[in-house]
Short mmCIF file of N, CA and C in Angstrom, two decimals:
data_model
loop_
_atom_site.label_atom_id
_atom_site.label_comp_id
_atom_site.label_asym_id
_atom_site.label_seq_id
_atom_site.Cartn_x
_atom_site.Cartn_y
_atom_site.Cartn_z
N ALA A 1 92.01 145.07 127.10
CA ALA A 1 92.53 144.81 124.77
C ALA A 1 92.45 143.01 125.10
N LYS A 2 93.30 142.70 126.40
CA LYS A 2 92.90 141.52 126.46
C LYS A 2 91.68 140.82 126.40
N LYS A 3 90.56 141.13 126.69
CA LYS A 3 89.23 140.46 126.92
C LYS A 3 88.99 140.49 125.43
N GLU A 4 89.52 141.70 124.95
CA GLU A 4 88.11 142.11 123.55
C GLU A 4 89.52 141.25 122.41
N PHE A 5 90.30 140.71 122.33
CA PHE A 5 90.52 140.31 121.54
C PHE A 5 90.34 139.19 121.35
N VAL A 6 90.09 138.20 122.73
CA VAL A 6 89.99 137.37 123.19
C VAL A 6 88.68 136.54 122.58
N SER A 7 87.83 137.78 123.27
CA SER A 7 86.32 137.94 122.56
C SER A 7 86.24 136.98 121.69
N GLN A 8 86.94 138.09 120.36
CA GLN A 8 86.93 137.76 118.78
C GLN A 8 87.52 137.31 118.07
N PHE A 9 89.03 136.79 118.74
CA PHE A 9 89.37 135.89 117.48
C PHE A 9 89.48 134.82 118.61
N LEU A 10 89.27 134.33 120.07
CA LEU A 10 88.93 133.22 119.67
C LEU A 10 87.05 132.43 119.06
N PRO A 11 86.75 132.60 118.81
CA PRO A 11 85.96 131.76 118.05
C PRO A 11 86.07 131.76 116.83
N MET A 12 87.48 132.94 116.19
CA MET A 12 87.37 132.40 115.10
C MET A 12 88.75 131.49 114.66
N TYR A 13 89.17 131.32 115.87
CA TYR A 13 90.71 130.17 116.10
C TYR A 13 89.60 128.91 116.26
N ASP A 14 88.91 128.62 117.02
CA ASP A 14 87.83 127.31 116.49
C ASP A 14 86.56 127.11 115.80
N ARG A 15 86.82 127.96 114.38
CA ARG A 15 86.06 127.54 113.52
C ARG A 15 86.99 126.70 112.74
N TYR A 16 88.39 128.00 112.58
CA TYR A 16 89.55 127.70 111.93
C TYR A 16 89.99 125.69 112.39
N LEU A 17 89.76 125.50 113.79
CA LEU A 17 90.63 124.20 114.07
C LEU A 17 89.25 122.99 113.81
N ASP A 18 88.06 123.31 113.80
CA ASP A 18 87.35 122.40 112.92
C ASP A 18 87.15 122.77 112.19
N ASN A 19 87.18 123.01 110.64
CA ASN A 19 87.32 123.68 109.78
C ASN A 19 88.72 122.61 109.28
N TYR A 20 90.01 122.96 109.70
CA TYR A 20 91.58 122.38 109.77
C TYR A 20 91.12 120.49 109.99
N GLU A 21 90.52 120.36 111.43
CA GLU A 21 90.07 118.84 111.37
C GLU A 21 88.91 117.81 110.38
N THR A 22 87.97 118.60 110.01
CA THR A 22 86.83 118.28 108.56
C THR A 22 88.33 117.79 107.54
N LEU A 23 88.74 118.96 107.03
CA LEU A 23 90.11 118.76 105.96
C LEU A 23 90.65 117.68 105.79
N ILE A 24 91.27 117.16 106.71
CA ILE A 24 91.88 116.19 107.18
C ILE A 24 91.49 115.43 107.68
N ASP A 25 90.17 115.00 107.93
CA ASP A 25 89.55 113.32 107.88
C ASP A 25 89.13 113.92 106.14
N GLN A 26 88.71 114.46 105.30
CA GLN A 26 88.03 114.25 104.48
C GLN A 26 89.39 113.97 104.06
N LEU A 27 90.89 114.71 103.51
CA LEU A 27 91.68 114.42 103.11
C LEU A 27 92.43 113.03 103.32
N SER A 28 91.87 111.94 104.38
CA SER A 28 92.51 110.57 105.13
C SER A 28 91.22 109.68 104.53
N LYS A 29 90.20 109.77 104.28
CA LYS A 29 89.18 109.21 103.17
C LYS A 29 89.19 109.13 102.03
N ASP A 30 89.90 110.41 101.52
CA ASP A 30 90.79 110.38 100.15
C ASP A 30 91.55 109.22 99.80
N GLY A 31 92.37 109.84 100.88
CA GLY A 31 93.88 108.80 100.37
C GLY A 31 93.40 107.25 100.53
N ILE A 32 92.50 107.14 101.79
CA ILE A 32 92.68 105.33 101.84
C ILE A 32 92.11 104.95 100.45
N ALA A 33 90.86 105.71 99.77
CA ALA A 33 89.82 105.13 98.85
C ALA A 33 91.20 105.32 97.07
N GLN A 34 91.93 105.97 97.37
CA GLN A 34 92.67 105.75 95.98
C GLN A 34 93.98 104.97 96.21
N ALA A 35 94.51 104.63 97.29
CA ALA A 35 95.10 103.70 97.64
C ALA A 35 94.26 102.10 97.41
N ASP A 36 93.22 102.06 98.14
CA ASP A 36 92.34 100.82 97.86
C ASP A 36 92.31 100.47 95.81
N ARG A 37 91.98 101.60 95.84
CA ARG A 37 91.86 101.84 93.61
C ARG A 37 93.34 100.79 93.01
N ILE A 38 94.51 101.84 93.47
CA ILE A 38 95.69 101.65 93.47
C ILE A 38 96.45 100.49 93.70
N SER A 39 95.62 99.54 94.71
CA SER A 39 95.91 98.52 94.35
C SER A 39 94.98 97.09 94.34
N THR A 40 93.71 98.00 94.08
CA THR A 40 92.88 96.53 93.17
C THR A 40 93.52 97.00 91.74
N ILE A 41 93.81 98.09 91.32
CA ILE A 41 94.41 97.24 89.43
C ILE A 41 95.74 96.85 89.54
N SER A 42 96.52 97.35 90.40
CA SER A 42 97.72 96.70 90.47
C SER A 42 97.45 95.09 90.51
N HIS A 43 96.41 94.74 91.76
CA HIS A 43 96.49 92.83 91.87
C HIS A 43 95.76 92.83 90.24
N TRP A 44 95.05 93.81 90.02
CA TRP A 44 94.45 92.41 88.24
C TRP A 44 95.30 92.75 87.31
N THR A 45 96.26 93.91 87.38
CA THR A 45 97.71 94.04 86.74
C THR A 45 98.98 93.28 86.56
N MET A 46 99.11 92.03 87.25
CA MET A 46 99.70 90.99 87.55
C MET A 46 99.08 89.30 87.50
N ILE A 47 97.76 89.70 87.68
CA ILE A 47 97.29 88.50 87.43
C ILE A 47 96.85 88.49 85.70
N THR A 48 96.75 89.29 85.17
CA THR A 48 96.65 89.97 83.37
C THR A 48 98.41 89.21 83.07
N THR A 49 99.30 89.76 83.30
CA THR A 49 99.90 89.64 83.53
C THR A 49 101.01 87.91 83.21
N PHE A 50 100.65 87.54 84.61
CA PHE A 50 100.55 86.54 84.36
C PHE A 50 100.20 85.57 83.52
N ILE A 51 98.81 85.88 83.40
CA ILE A 51 98.02 84.69 82.75
C ILE A 51 98.65 84.96 80.89
N THR A 52 98.55 86.27 81.11
CA THR A 52 99.38 86.26 79.26
C THR A 52 100.47 85.81 79.31
N CYS A 53 101.34 86.43 80.30
CA CYS A 53 102.65 85.17 80.07
C CYS A 53 103.09 83.10 80.13
N VAL A 54 102.12 82.58 80.30
CA VAL A 54 101.76 81.78 80.38
C VAL A 54 101.00 80.73 79.21
N ALA A 55 100.44 82.58 78.86
CA ALA A 55 99.04 82.18 77.48
C ALA A 55 100.43 81.50 76.57
N ILE A 56 101.51 82.90 76.17
CA ILE A 56 102.57 82.77 75.18
C ILE A 56 103.73 81.75 75.58
N PHE A 57 104.03 81.47 76.74
CA PHE A 57 104.66 80.18 77.26
C PHE A 57 104.33 79.42 75.97
N ILE A 58 102.70 78.82 76.73
CA ILE A 58 102.31 77.76 75.96
C ILE A 58 102.06 77.90 74.64
N PHE A 59 101.73 78.56 73.53
CA PHE A 59 101.96 78.96 72.62
C PHE A 59 102.94 78.35 71.61
N GLY A 60 103.87 78.54 72.23
CA GLY A 60 105.00 78.90 71.90
C GLY A 60 105.95 77.55 72.26
N PHE A 61 105.09 76.28 73.11
CA PHE A 61 105.56 75.58 73.33
C PHE A 61 105.23 74.45 72.46
N PHE A 62 104.14 74.49 72.46
CA PHE A 62 102.90 73.89 71.08
C PHE A 62 103.13 74.36 69.45
N LEU A 63 104.03 75.43 69.64
CA LEU A 63 104.20 76.02 68.47
C LEU A 63 105.84 74.93 67.58
N GLY A 64 106.35 74.85 69.01
CA GLY A 64 107.97 74.67 68.61
C GLY A 64 107.59 73.22 69.00
N TYR A 65 107.33 72.73 69.26
CA TYR A 65 106.62 70.99 69.45
C TYR A 65 106.30 70.10 68.26
N THR A 66 105.15 70.85 67.44
CA THR A 66 104.57 70.48 66.07
C THR A 66 105.42 70.75 64.66
N ARG A 67 106.72 71.43 65.43
CA ARG A 67 107.11 72.20 63.80
C ARG A 67 108.66 70.46 63.94
#
């Protein structure tokens, strides 16, 4: 029984492990790609916010200075 069990289920277990490793590799690659996209969007948001704040300050300063 043990010999038959090993001969039938060991190949299934090996395929399971191979598929598991493939899935984990793909998920980690997808996670890294999403993290890179989030980081890029975050940097552009910070830059845009800074430029907008500086522009509003300069506009308000000159508006107050000329009145």
